[in-house]
CSV table of C-alpha atoms in Angstrom, one decimal:
chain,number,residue,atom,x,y,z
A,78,UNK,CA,0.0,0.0,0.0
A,79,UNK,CA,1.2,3.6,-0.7
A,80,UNK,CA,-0.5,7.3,-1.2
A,81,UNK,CA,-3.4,7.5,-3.6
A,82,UNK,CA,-2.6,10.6,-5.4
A,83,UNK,CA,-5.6,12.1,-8.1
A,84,UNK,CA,-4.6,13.3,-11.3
A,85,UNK,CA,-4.3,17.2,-11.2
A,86,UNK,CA,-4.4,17.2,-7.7
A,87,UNK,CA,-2.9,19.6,-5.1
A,88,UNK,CA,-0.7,17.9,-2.9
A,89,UNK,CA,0.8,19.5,-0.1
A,90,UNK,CA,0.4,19.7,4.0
A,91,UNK,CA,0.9,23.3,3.3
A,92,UNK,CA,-0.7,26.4,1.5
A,93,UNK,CA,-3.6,28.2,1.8
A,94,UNK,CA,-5.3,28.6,5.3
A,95,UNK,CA,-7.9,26.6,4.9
A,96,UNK,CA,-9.1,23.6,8.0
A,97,UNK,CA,-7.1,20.7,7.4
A,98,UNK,CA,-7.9,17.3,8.8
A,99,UNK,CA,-5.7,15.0,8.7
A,100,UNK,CA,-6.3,11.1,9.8
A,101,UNK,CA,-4.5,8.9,10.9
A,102,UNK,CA,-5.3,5.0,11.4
A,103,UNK,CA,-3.8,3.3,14.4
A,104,UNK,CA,-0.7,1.6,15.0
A,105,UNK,CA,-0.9,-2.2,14.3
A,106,UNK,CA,-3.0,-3.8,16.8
A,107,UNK,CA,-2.7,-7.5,18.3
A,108,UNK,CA,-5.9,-8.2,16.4
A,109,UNK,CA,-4.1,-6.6,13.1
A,110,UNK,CA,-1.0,-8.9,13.6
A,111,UNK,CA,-3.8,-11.9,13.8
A,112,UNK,CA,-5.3,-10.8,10.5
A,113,UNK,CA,-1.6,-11.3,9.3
A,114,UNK,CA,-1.7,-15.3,10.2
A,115,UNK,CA,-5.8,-16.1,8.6
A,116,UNK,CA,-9.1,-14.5,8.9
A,117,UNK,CA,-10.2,-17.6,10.5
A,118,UNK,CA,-7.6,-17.1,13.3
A,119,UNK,CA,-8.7,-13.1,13.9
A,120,UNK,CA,-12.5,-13.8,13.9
A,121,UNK,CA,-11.9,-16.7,16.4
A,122,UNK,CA,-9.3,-15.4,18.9
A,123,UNK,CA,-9.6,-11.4,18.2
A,124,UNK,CA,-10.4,-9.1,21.9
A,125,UNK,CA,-12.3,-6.4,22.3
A,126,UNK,CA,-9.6,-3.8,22.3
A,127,UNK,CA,-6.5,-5.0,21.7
A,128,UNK,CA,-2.9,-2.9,22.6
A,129,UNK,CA,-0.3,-2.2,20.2
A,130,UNK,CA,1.5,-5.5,18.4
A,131,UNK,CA,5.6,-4.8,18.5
A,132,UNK,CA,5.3,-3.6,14.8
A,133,UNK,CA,2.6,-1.5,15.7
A,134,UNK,CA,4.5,0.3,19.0
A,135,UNK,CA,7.3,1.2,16.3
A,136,UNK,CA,4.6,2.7,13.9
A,137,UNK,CA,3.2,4.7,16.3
A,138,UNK,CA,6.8,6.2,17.1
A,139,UNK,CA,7.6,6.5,13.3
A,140,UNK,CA,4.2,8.2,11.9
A,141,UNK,CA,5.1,10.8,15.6
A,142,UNK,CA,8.1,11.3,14.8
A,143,UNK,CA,6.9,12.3,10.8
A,144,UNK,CA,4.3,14.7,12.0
A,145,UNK,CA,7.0,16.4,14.4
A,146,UNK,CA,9.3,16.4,11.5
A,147,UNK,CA,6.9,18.4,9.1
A,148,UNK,CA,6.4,21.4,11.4
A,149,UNK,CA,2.7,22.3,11.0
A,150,UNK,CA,0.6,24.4,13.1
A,151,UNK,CA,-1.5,21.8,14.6
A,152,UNK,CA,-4.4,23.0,16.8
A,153,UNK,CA,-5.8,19.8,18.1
A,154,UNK,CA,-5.1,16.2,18.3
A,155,UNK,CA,-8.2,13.9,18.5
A,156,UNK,CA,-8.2,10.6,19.0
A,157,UNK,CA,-10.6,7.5,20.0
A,158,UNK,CA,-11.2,6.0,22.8
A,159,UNK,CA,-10.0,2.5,21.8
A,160,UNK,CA,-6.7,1.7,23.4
A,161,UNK,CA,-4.8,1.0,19.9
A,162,UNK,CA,-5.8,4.6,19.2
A,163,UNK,CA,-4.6,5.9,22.5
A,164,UNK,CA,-1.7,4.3,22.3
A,165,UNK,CA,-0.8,5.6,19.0
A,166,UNK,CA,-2.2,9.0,20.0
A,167,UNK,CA,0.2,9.0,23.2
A,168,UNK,CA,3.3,9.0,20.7
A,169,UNK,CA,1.9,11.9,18.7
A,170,UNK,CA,0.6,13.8,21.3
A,171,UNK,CA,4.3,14.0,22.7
A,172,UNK,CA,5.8,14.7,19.6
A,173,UNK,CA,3.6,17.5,18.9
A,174,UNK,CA,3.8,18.8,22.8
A,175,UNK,CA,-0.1,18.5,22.5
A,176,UNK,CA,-2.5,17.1,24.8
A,177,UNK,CA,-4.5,14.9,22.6
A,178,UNK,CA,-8.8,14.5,23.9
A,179,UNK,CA,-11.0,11.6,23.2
A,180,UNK,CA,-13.2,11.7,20.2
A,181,UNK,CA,-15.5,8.8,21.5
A,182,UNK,CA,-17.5,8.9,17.6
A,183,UNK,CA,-14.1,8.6,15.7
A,184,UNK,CA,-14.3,4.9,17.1
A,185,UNK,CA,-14.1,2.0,14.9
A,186,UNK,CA,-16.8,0.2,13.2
A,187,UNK,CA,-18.8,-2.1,15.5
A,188,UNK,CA,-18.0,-0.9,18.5
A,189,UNK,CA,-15.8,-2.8,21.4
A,190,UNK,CA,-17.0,-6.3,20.2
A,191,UNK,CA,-15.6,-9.9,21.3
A,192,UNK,CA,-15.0,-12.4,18.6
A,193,UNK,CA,-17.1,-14.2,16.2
A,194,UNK,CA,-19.5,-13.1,13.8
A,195,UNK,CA,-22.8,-13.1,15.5
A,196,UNK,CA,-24.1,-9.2,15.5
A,197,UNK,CA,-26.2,-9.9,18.9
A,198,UNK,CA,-23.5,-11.2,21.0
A,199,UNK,CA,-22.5,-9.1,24.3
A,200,UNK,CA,-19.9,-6.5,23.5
A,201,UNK,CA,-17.6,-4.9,26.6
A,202,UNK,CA,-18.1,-1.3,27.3
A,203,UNK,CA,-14.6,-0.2,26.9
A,204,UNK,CA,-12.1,1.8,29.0
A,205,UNK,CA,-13.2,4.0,31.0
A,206,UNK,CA,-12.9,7.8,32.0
A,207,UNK,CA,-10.5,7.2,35.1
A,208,UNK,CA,-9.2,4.2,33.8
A,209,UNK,CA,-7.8,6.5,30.3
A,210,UNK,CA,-6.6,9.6,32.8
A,211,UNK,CA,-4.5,6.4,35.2
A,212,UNK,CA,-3.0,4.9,32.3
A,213,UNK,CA,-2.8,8.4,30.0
A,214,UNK,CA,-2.8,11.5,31.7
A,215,UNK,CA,-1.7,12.9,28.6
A,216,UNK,CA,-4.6,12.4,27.3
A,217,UNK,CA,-8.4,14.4,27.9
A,218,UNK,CA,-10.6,11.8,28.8
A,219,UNK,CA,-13.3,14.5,29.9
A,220,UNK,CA,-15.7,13.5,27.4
A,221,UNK,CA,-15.7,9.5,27.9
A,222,UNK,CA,-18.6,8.0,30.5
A,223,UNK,CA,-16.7,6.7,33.8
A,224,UNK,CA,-18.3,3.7,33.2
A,225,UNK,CA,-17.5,3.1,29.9
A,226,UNK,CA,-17.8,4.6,26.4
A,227,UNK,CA,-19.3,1.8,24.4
A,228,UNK,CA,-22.8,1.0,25.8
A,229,UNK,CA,-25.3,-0.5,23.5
A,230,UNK,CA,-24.2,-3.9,24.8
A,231,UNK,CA,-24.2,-5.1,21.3
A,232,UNK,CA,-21.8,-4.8,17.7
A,233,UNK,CA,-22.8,-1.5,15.9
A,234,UNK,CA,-23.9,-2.4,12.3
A,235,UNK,CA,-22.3,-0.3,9.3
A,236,UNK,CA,-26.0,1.2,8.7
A,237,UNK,CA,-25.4,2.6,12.4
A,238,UNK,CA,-22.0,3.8,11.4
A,239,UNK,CA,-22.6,5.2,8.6
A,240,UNK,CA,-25.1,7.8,10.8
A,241,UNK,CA,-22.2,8.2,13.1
A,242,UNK,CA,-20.0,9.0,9.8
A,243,UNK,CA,-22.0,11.8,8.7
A,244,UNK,CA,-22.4,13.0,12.4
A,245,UNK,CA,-18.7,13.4,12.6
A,246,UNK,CA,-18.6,15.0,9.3
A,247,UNK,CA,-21.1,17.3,10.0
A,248,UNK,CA,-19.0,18.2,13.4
A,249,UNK,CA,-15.9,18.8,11.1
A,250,UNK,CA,-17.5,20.8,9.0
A,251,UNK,CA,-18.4,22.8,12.1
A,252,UNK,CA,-15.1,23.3,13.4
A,253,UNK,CA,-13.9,24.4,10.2
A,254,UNK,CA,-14.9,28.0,10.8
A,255,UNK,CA,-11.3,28.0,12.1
A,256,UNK,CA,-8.5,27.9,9.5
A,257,UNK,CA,-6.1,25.5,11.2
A,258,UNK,CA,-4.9,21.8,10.9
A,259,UNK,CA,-6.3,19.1,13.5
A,260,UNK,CA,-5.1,15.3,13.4
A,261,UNK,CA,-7.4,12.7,14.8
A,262,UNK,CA,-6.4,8.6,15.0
A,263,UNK,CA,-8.9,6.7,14.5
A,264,UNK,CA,-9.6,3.3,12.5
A,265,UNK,CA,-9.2,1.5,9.3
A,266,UNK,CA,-13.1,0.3,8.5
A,267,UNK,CA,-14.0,4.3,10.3
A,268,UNK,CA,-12.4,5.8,7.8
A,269,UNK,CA,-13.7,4.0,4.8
A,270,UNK,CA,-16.9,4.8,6.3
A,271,UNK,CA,-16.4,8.2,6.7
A,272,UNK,CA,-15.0,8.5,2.8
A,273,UNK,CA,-18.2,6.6,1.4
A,274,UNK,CA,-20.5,9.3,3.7
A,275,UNK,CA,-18.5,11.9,1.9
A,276,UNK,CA,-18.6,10.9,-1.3
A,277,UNK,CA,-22.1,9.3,-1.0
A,278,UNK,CA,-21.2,5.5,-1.6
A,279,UNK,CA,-23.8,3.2,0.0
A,280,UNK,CA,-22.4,0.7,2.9
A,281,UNK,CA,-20.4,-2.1,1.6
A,282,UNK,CA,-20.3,-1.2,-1.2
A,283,UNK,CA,-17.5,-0.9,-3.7
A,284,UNK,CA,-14.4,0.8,-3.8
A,285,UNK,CA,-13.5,0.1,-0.1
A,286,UNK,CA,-10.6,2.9,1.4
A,287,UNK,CA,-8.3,1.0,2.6
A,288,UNK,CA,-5.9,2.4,5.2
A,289,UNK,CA,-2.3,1.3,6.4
A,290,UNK,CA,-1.8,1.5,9.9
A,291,UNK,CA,-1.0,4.8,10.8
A,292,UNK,CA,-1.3,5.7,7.0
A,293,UNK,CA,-2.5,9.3,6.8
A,294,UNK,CA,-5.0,11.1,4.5
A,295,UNK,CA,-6.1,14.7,4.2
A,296,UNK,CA,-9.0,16.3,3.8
A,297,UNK,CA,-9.3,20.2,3.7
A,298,UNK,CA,-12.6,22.0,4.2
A,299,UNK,CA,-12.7,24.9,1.9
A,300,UNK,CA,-14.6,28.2,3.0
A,301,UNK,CA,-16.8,27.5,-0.4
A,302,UNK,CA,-18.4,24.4,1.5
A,303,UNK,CA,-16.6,22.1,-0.3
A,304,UNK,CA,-14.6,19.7,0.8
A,305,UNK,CA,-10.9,18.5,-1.0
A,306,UNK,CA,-9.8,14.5,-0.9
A,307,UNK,CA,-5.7,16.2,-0.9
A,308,UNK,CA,-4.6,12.3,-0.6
A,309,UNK,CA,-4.9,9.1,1.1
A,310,UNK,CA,-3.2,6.5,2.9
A,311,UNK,CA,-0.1,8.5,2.8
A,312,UNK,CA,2.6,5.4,4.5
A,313,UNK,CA,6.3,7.2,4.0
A,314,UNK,CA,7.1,7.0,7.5
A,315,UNK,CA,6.7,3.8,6.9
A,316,UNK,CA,9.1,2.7,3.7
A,317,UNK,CA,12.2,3.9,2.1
A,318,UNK,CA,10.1,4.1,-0.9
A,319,UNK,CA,8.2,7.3,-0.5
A,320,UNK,CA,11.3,8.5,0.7
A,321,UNK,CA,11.1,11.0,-2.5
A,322,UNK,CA,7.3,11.9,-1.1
A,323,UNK,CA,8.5,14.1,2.0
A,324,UNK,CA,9.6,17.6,0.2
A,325,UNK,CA,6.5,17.3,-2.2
A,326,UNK,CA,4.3,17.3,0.7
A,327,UNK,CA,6.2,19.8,2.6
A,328,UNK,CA,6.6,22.9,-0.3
A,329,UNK,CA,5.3,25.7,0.9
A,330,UNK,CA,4.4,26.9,-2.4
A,331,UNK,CA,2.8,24.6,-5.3
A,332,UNK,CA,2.0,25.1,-8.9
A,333,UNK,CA,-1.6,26.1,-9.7
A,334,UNK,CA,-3.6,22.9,-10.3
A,335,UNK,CA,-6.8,21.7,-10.7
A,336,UNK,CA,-8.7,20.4,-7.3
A,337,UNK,CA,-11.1,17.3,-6.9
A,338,UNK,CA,-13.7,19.3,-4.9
A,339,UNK,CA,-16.0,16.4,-3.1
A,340,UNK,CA,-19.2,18.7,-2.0
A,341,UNK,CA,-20.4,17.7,1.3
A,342,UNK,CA,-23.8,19.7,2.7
A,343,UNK,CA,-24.4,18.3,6.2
């Protein structure tokens, strides 16, 4: 996997001052590194909310570490309240010298759900709001229940996340009144939802926008209410092969090109 670059599109973390978002899916998970071995094996033996997998604690140092390195004027760092995100969230929160806060709708699809594919089996509510501050006091946890942030007591279906898609959506459209650049980690299967709300794909169906973990994409949120795919699943952190990526991304100053303007009216 790599960036996915549109023809005659602007590509830069930089330019005009326009509300940036740019998202970031988590570090590799335990469940992730079980996908790795069969599907059979992740369905059967995945948890609820799995930490970091070794690969996956070096990602989240590595896509820190990238942010840091391209110097933006980042205003806010969300993140969910799943502890892969957390974890990766930690990292980037540090690197930034930012206090990252919980998002709890930027979670992943489904919810905090046990294994196996049955949609009415008991799901766990999930961390916490003094468990997060014990383990991450980092991290703004104001927003997360003390008993837990996932209560339905059953696995979201992609119907209900597709509402929660278009609710976070509409909330970035609100906060882009301010002309600034926020990051928020959050999940692989999210963020294809989120994209198919965008663009107006129905659930499950194709293309599907697959994300690396912690590959980034970037969407800006013009003041003509419409909304700009710049790229996605940007991995160079990740591989000496987009290692010619970095100053194209960085310029200050880019050509005049044509946009891909994706309208979004909440």
């Amino acid at each position: 996997g790599g960036t996915v670059f549109f023809p005659d599109c602007q590509v830069s973390y930089r330019g005009a001052m326009h509300f940036k978002v740019l998202f970031v899916r988590h570090a590799e998970s335990a469940n992730n590194a079980l996908m790795q071995i069969s599907e059979h094996r992740y369905q059967n033996t995945r948890v609820a909310d799995p930490s970091l997998s070794t690969k996956g604690f070096d990602q989240a140092q590595r896509v820190a570490n990238y942010l840091a390195s391209l110097q933006l004027s980042v205003s806010k760092v969300y993140c969910s309240a799943m502890y892969r995100a957390l974890l990766t969230a930690r990292d980037i929160g540090k690197a930034l010298h930012m206090q990252p806060e919980v998002w709890v709708d930027v979670h992943e699809v489904g919810g905090c759900w046990m294994a196996g594919d049955n949609p009415e089996q008991e799901s766990q509510k999930g961390r916490g709001r003094q468990e997060i501050a014990e383990e991450f006091p980092d991290i703004d946890a104001s927003t997360v229940p003390e008993d837990g942030w996932w209560r339905t007591g059953k696995r979201e279906t992609v119907q209900e996340a597709r509402v929660r898609a278009l609710r976070v959506l509409e909330r970035l459209t609100e906060l882009s009144a301010d002309a600034s650049t926020i990051v928020v980690v959050t999940h692989g299967a999210f963020l294809d939802a989120l994209l198919a709300a965008l663009v107006g794909r129905p659930c499950d169906a194709a293309p599907y926008f697959y994300h690396e973990n912690t590959g980034i994409t970037c969407l800006e949120f013009m003041p003509t209410k419409k909304t700009v795919l710049r790229f996605l699943n940007h991995t160079e952190h990740l591989s000496p092969l987009f290692s010619g990526l970095g100053s194209v991304l960085s310029q200050s100053k880019q050509p005049q090109q044509q946009q891909i303007d994706i309208s979004f009216s909440p």
